[in-house]
PDB file of C-alpha atoms in Angstrom:
ATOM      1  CA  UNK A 290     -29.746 -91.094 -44.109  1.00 65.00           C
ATOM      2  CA  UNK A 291     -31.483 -88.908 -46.143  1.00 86.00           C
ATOM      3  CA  UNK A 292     -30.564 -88.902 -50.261  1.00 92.00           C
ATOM      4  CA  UNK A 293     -31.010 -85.542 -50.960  1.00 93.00           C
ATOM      5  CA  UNK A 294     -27.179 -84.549 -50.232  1.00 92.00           C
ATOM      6  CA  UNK A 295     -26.224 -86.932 -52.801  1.00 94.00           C
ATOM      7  CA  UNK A 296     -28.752 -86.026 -55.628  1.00 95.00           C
ATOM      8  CA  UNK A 297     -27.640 -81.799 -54.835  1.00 95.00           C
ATOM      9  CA  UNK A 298     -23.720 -83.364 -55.339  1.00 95.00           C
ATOM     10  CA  UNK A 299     -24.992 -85.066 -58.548  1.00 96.00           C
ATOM     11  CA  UNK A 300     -27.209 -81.728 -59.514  1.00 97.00           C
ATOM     12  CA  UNK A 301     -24.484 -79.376 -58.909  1.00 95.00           C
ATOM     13  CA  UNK A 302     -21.853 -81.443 -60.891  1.00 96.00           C
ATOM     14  CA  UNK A 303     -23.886 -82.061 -63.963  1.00 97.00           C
ATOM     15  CA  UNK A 304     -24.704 -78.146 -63.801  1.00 97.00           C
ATOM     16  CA  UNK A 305     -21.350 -77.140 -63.723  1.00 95.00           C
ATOM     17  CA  UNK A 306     -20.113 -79.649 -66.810  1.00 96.00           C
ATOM     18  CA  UNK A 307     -23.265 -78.478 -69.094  1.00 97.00           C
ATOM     19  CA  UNK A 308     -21.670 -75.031 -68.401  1.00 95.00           C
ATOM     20  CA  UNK A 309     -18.215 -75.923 -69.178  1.00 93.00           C
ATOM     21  CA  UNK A 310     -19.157 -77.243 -72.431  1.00 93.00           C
ATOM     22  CA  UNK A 311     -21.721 -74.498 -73.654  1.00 93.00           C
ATOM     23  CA  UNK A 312     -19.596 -71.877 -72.348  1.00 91.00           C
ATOM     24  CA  UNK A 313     -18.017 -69.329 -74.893  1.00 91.00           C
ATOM     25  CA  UNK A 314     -16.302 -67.119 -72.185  1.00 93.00           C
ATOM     26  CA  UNK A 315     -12.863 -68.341 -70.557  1.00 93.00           C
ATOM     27  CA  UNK A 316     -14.252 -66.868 -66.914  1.00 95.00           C
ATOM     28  CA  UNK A 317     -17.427 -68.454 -67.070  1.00 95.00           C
ATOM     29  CA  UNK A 318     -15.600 -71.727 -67.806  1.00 95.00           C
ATOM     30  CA  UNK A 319     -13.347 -71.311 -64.765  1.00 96.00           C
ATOM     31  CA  UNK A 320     -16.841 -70.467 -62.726  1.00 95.00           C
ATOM     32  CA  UNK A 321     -18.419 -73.270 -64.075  1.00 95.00           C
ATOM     33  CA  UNK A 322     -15.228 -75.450 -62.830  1.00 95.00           C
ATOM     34  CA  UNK A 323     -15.637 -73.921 -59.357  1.00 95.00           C
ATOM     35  CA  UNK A 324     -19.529 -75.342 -59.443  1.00 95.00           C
ATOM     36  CA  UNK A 325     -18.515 -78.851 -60.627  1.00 94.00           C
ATOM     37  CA  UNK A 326     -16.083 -78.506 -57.644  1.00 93.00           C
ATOM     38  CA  UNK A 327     -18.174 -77.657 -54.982  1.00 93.00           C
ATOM     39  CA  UNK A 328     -20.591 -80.826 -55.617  1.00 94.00           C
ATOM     40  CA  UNK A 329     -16.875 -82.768 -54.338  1.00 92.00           C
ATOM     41  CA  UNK A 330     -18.361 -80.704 -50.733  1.00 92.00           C
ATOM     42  CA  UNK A 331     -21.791 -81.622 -50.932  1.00 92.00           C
ATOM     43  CA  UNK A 332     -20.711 -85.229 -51.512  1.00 93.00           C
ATOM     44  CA  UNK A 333     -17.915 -85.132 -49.102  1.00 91.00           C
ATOM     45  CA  UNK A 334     -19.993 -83.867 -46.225  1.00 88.00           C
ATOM     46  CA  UNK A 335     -22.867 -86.147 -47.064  1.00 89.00           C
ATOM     47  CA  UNK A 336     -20.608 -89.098 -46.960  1.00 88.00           C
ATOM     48  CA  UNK A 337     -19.759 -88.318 -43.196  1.00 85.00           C
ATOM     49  CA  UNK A 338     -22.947 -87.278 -41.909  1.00 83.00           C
ATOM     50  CA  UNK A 339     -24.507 -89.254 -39.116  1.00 82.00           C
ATOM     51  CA  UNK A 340     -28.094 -88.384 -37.746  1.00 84.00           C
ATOM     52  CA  UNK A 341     -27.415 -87.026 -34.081  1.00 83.00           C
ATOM     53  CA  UNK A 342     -23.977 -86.609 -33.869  1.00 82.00           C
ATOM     54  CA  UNK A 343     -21.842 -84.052 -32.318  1.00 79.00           C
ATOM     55  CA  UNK A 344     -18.073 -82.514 -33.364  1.00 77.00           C
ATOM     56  CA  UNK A 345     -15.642 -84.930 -32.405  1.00 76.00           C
ATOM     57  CA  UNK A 346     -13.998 -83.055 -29.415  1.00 77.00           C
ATOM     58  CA  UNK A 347     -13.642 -85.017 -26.343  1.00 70.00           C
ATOM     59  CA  UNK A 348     -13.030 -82.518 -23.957  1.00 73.00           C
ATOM     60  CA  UNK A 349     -15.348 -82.691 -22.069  1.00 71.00           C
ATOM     61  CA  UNK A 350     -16.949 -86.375 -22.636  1.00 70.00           C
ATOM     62  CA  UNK A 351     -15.773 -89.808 -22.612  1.00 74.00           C
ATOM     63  CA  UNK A 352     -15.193 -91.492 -25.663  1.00 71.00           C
ATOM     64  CA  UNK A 353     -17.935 -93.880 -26.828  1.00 71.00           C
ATOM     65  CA  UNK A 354     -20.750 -92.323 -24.876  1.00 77.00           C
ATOM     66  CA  UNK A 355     -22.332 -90.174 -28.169  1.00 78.00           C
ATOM     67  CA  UNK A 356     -22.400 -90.484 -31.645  1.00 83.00           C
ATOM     68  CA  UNK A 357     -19.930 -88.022 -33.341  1.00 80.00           C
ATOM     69  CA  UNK A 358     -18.919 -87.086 -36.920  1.00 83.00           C
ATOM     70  CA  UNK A 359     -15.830 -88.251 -38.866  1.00 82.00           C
ATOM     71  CA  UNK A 360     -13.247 -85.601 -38.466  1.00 84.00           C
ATOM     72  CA  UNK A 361     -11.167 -87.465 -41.600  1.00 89.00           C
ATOM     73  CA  UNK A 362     -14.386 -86.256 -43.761  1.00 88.00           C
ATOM     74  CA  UNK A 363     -13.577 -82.803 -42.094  1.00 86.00           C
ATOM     75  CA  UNK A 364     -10.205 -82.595 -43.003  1.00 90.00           C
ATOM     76  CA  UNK A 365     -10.698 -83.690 -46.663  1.00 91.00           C
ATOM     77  CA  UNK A 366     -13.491 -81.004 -46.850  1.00 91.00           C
ATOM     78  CA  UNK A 367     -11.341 -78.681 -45.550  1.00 93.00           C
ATOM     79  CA  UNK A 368      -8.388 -79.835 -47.850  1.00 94.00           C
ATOM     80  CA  UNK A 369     -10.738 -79.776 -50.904  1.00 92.00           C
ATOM     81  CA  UNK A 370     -12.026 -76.415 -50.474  1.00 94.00           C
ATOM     82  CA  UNK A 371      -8.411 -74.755 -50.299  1.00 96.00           C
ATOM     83  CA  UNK A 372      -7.214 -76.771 -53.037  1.00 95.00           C
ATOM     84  CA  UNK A 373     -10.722 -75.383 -55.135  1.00 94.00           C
ATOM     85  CA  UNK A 374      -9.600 -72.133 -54.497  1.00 95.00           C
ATOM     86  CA  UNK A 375      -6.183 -72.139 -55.638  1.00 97.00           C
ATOM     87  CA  UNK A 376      -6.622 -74.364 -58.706  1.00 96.00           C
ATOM     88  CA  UNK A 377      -9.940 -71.245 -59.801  1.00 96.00           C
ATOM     89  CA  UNK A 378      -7.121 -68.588 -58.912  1.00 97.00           C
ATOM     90  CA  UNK A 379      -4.488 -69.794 -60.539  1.00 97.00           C
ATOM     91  CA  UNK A 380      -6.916 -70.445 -63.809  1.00 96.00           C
ATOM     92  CA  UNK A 381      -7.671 -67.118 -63.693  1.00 96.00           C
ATOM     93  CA  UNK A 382      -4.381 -65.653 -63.397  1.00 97.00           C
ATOM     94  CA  UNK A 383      -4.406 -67.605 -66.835  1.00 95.00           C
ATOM     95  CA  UNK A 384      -7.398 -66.573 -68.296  1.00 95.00           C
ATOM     96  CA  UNK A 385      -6.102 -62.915 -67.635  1.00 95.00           C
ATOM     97  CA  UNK A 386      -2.301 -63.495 -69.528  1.00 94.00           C
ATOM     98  CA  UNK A 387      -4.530 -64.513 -72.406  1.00 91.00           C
ATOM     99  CA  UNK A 388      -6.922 -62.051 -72.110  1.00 92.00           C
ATOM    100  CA  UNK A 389      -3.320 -59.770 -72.046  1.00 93.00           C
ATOM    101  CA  UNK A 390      -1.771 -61.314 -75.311  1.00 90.00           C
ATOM    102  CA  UNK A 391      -4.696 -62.473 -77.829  1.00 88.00           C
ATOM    103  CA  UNK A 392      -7.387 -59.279 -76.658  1.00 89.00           C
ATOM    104  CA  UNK A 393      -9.914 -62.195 -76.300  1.00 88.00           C
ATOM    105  CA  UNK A 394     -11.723 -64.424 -73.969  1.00 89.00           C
ATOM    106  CA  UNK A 395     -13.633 -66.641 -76.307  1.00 87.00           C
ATOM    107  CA  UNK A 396     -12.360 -69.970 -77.045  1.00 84.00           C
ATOM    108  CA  UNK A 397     -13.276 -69.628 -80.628  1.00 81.00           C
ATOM    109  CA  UNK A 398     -10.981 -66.756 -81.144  1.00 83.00           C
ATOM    110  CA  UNK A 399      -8.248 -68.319 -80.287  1.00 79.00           C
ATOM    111  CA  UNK A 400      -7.031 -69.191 -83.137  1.00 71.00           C
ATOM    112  CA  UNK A 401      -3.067 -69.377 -82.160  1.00 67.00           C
ATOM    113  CA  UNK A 402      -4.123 -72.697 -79.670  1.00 61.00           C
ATOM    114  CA  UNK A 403      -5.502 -74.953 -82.371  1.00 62.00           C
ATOM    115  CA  UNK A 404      -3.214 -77.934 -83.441  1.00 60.00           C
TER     116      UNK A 404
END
C-alpha cells in the first residue's frame, strides 16, 4: 500500500482550510469547504484499497477465490459525496439570501452578524 492517497487526502484538506481562512468572498469559502471535503474521498477510498482486487460482485465467482474491495468503503464514499453536495448547495442557497439582503459577499461587510 502505497502512501500517496493519504498524503493527497492530507494535501487537499490543508488546501481547502488555508482557503477558508484567507478567504474574503462567501463563495470562495463554500468552494474552499467543498475541497476540504473531497480529501474525506481521497481518504475514504484509500482506506479500502487493496492491490489486485476486483468489485465485489459474485456473480459469476465463488466467494473466497480473489481478492475484492470493501463495498462498506463504497457505500460511505458514495454516502459522503451526496451528503458534500447538498451541505455546498444548501450553503449557497445561503450565501445568495445574503448576497439578497446586505448587497455583499465579504465577510467584513457584514457588519449586522457581529456580536
Amino acid at each position: 500500500m502505497s502512501v500517496l492517497p493519504y498524503v493527497i487526502a492530507g494535501w487537499l484538506f490543508l488546501i481547502g482550510c488555508y482557503g477558508l481562512a484567507t478567504s474574503r468572498n462567501l463563495i470562495h469559502a463554500v468552494g474552499c469547504l467543498a475541497v476540504c471535503q473531497s480529501s474525506t474521498y481521497v481518504l475514504l477510498l484509500a482506506v479500502g484499497y487493496r492491490d489486485g482486487a476486483t468489485a465485489p460482485v459474485f456473480s459469476d465467482i465463488t466467494p473466497g477465490s480473489r481478492p475484492v474491495v470493501d463495498p462498506v468503503v463504497q457505500a460511505l464514499v458514495l454516502t459522503d459525496v451526496v451528503i458534500g453536495a447538498t451541505v455546498t448547495a444548501l450553503l449557497l442557497a445561503l450565501v445568495i439570501q445574503v448576497a439578497k439582503r446586505h448587497r455583499t459577499v465579504d465577510p467584513d461587510e457584514l457588519s449586522e452578524l457581529r456580536g
